[in-house]
CSV table of C-alpha atoms in Angstrom, one decimal:
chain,number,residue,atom,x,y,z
A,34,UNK,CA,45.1,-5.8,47.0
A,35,UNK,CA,46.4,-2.9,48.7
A,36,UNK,CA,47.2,-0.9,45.6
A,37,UNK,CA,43.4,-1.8,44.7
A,38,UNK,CA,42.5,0.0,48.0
A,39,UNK,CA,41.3,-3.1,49.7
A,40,UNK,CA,42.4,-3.7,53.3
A,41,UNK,CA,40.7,-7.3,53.5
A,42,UNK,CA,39.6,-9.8,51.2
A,43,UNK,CA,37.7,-13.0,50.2
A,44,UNK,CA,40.3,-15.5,48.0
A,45,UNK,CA,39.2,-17.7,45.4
A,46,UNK,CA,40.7,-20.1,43.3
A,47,UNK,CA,40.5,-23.2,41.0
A,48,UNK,CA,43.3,-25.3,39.1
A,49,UNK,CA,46.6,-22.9,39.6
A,50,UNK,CA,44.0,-20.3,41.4
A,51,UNK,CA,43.7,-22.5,44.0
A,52,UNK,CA,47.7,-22.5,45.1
A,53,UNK,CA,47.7,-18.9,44.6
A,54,UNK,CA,44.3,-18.5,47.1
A,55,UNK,CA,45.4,-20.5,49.3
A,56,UNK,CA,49.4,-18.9,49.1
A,57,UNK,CA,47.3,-15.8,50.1
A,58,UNK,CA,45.5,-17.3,53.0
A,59,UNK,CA,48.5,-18.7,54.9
A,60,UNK,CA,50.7,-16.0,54.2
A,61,UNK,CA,48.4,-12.9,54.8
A,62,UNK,CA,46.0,-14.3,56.9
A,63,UNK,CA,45.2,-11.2,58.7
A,64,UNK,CA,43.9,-9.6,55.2
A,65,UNK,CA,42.2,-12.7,54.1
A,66,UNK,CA,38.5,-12.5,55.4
A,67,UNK,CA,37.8,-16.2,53.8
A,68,UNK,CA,39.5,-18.9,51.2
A,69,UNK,CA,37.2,-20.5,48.8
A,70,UNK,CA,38.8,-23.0,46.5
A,71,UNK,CA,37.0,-25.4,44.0
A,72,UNK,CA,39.8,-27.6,43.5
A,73,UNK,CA,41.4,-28.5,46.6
A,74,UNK,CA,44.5,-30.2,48.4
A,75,UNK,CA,45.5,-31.6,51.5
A,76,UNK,CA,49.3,-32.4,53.1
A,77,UNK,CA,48.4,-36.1,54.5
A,78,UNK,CA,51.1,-37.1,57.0
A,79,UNK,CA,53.8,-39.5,55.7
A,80,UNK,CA,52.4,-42.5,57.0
A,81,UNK,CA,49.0,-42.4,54.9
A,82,UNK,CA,50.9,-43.5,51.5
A,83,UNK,CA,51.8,-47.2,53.1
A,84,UNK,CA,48.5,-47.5,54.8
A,85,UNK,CA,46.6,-46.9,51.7
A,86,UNK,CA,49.1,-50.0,49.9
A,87,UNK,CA,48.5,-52.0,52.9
A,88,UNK,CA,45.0,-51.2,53.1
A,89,UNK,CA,44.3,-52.4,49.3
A,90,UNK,CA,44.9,-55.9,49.8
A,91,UNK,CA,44.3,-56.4,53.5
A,92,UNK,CA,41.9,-53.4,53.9
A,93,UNK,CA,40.8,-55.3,57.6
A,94,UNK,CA,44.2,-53.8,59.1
A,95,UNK,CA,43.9,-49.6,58.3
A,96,UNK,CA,39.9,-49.7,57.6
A,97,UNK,CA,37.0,-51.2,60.2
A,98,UNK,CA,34.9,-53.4,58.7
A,99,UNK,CA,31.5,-51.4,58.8
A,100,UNK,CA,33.2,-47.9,57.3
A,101,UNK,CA,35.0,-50.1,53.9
A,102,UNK,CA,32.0,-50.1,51.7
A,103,UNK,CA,32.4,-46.1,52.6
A,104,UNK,CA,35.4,-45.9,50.7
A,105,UNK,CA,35.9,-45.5,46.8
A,106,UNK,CA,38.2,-49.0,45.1
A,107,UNK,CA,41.7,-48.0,45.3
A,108,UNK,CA,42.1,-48.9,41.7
A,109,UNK,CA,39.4,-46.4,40.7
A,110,UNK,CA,40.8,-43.5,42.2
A,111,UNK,CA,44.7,-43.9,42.2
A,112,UNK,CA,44.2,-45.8,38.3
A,113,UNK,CA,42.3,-42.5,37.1
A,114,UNK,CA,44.1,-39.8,38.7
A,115,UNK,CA,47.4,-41.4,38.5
A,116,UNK,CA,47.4,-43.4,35.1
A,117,UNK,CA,44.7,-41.6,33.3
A,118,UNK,CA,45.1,-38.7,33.8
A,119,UNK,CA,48.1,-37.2,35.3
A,120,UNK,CA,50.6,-37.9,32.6
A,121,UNK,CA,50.6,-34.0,31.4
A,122,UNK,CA,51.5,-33.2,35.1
A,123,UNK,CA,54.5,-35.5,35.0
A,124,UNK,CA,55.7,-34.9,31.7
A,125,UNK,CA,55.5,-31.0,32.1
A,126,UNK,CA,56.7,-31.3,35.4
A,127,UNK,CA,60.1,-33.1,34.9
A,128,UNK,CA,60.7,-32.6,30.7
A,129,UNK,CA,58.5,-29.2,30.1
A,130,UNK,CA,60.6,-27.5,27.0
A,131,UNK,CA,59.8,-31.3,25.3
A,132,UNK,CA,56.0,-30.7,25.3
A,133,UNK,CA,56.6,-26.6,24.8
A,134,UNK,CA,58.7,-26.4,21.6
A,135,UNK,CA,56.6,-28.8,19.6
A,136,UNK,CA,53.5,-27.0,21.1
A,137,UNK,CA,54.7,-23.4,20.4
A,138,UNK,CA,55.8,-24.1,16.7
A,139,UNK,CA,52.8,-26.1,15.7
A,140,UNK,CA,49.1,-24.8,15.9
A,141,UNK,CA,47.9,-28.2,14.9
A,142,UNK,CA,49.8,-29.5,17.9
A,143,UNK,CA,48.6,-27.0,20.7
A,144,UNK,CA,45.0,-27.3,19.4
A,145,UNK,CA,45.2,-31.1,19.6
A,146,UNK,CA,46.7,-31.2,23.2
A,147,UNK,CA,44.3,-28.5,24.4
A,148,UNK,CA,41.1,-30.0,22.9
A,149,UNK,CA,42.0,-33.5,24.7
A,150,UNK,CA,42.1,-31.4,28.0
A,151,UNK,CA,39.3,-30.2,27.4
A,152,UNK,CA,37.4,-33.6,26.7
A,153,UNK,CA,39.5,-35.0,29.5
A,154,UNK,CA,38.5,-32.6,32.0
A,155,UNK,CA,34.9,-31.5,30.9
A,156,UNK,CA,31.5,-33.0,31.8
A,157,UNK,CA,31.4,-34.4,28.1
A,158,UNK,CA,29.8,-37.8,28.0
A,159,UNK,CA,31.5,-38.6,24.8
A,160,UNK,CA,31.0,-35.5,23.1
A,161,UNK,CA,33.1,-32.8,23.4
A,162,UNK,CA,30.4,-30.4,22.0
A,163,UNK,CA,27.8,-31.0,25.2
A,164,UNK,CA,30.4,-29.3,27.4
A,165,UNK,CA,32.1,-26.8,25.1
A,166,UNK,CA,31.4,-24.6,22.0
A,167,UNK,CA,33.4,-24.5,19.6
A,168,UNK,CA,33.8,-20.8,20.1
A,169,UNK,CA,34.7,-21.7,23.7
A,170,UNK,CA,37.8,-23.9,22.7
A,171,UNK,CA,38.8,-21.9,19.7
A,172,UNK,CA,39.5,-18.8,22.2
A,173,UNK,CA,41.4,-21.1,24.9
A,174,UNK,CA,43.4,-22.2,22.0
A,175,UNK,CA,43.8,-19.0,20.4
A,176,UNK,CA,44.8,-16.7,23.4
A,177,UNK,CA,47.4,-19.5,24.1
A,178,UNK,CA,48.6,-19.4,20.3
A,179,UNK,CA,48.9,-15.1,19.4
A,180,UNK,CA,50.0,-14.9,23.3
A,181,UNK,CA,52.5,-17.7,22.6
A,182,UNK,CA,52.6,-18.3,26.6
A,183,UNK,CA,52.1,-22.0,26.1
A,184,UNK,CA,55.4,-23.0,27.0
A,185,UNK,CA,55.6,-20.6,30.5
A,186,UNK,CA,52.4,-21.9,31.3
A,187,UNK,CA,53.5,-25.5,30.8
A,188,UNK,CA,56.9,-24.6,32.6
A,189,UNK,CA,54.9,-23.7,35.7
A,190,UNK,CA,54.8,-27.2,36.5
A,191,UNK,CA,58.4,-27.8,36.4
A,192,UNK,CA,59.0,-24.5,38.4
A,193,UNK,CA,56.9,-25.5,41.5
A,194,UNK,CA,57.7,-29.4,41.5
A,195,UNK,CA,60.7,-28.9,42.7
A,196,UNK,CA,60.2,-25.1,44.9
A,197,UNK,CA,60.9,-26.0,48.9
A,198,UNK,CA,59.0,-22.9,49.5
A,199,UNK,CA,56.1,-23.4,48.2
A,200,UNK,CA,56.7,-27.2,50.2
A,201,UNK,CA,57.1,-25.0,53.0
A,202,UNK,CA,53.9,-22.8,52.5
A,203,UNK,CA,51.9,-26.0,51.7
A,204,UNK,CA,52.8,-27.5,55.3
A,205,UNK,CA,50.8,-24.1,57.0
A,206,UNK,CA,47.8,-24.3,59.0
A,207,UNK,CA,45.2,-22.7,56.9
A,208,UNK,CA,43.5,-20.1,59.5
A,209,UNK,CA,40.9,-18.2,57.9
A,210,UNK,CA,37.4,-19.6,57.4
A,211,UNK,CA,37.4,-22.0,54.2
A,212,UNK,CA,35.0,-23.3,52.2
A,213,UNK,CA,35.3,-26.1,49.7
A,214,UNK,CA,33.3,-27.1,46.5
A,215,UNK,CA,34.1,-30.4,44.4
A,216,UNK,CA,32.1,-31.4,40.9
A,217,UNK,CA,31.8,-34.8,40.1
C-alpha cells in the first residue's frame, strides 16, 4: 500500500482474502485502520476439540442444560464441513500435484471440478443455474484454463498446511477494529 501512496488502510477479505487481510492486520496493525472478513476463523484453545467429543454424547458435562437447544447437532456441523465438504482441502492439502496434473491437462476435468464447487458452495437449491450464469462459470473456468495457474492455486493448500509461520501469525491478537459477515 505504500507504493499506492496510502499510509493507512481498511482490509478485506474472503476465502484466501481472508488470511491475507487478516496477515495484514496482525502484522501491520498500525497501517490497518479496520479488518473486514466474510469468511472467518478463530484459534480455539486446545482443550475445545475434547470437549466438543465429550459434549456430543454427554452434552450435560461441557453445556448447561438451558443454553443446549442454542447449539447446532454436532453431526450437522462437523458431518458437513468435515465429510461433505472438505475433501478438496485435504486432498490438495497433503497430495496437490495428484489433483493438479489431471486438472491442468484435461479441460473436461478442471471444468467438472470447478462447476461442482461452484454448486457446492453457491446458494443453488438444486440448480446450479439460480446462482450462476453460465457466462459466470465459463470465465472462472477459463481464466484458470489459458492462465494454466490451476495447479499453483491448488498447491496453495499444501504450502500453508504445513507453514509454522503462518501457525505463528494465526496465534496473534487481532488489534484493529473487525467486523465479521457470514451467509447462510
Amino acid at each position: 500500500m505504500d507504493r499506492l501512496g496510502y499510509s493507512r488502510f481498511i482490509a478485506q477479505g474472503g476465502d484466501w482474502g481472508s488470511f491475507i487481510s487478516t496477515f495484514i492486520a496482525a502484522l501491520a496493525p498500525e497501517k490497518c485502520a479496520g479488518l473486514h472478513l466474510n469468511m472467518w476463523m478463530v484459534n480455539p484453545p486446545w482443550w475445545s476439540v475434547p470437549q466438543l467429543m465429550i459434549g456430543r454424547f454427554f452434552p450435560d458435562l461441557v453445556i448447561r442444560k438451558d443454553d443446549q437447544d442454542k447449539i447446532q447437532p454436532f453431526e450437522k456441523v462437523i458431518g458437513k464441513l468435515l465429510f461433505a465438504e472438505a475433501g478438496y482441502s485435504h486432498i490438495q492439502a497433503t497430495r496437490p500435484y495428484t489433483v493438479a496434473h489431471g486438472l491442468t491437462d484435461s479441460p473436461a476435468g478442471l471444468a467438472a471440478y470447478i462447476a461442482e464447487k461452484f454448486y457446492a458452495w453457491g446458494d443453488c437449491r438444486g440448480d446450479i443455474y439460480k446462482a450462476f450464469t453460465k457466462d459466470q462459470i465459463a470465465m472462472n473456468i477459463m481464466i484458470y484454463w489459458a492462465t494454466n495457474t490451476i495447479s499453483s492455486s491448488v498447491n496453495l493448500y499444501k504450502e500453508t498446511s504445513n507453514d509454522p509461520v503462518v501457525g505463528e501469525i494465526l496465534k496473534n491478537t487481532i488489534e484493529v477494529p473487525t467486523g465479521l459477515i457470514e451467509f447462510e
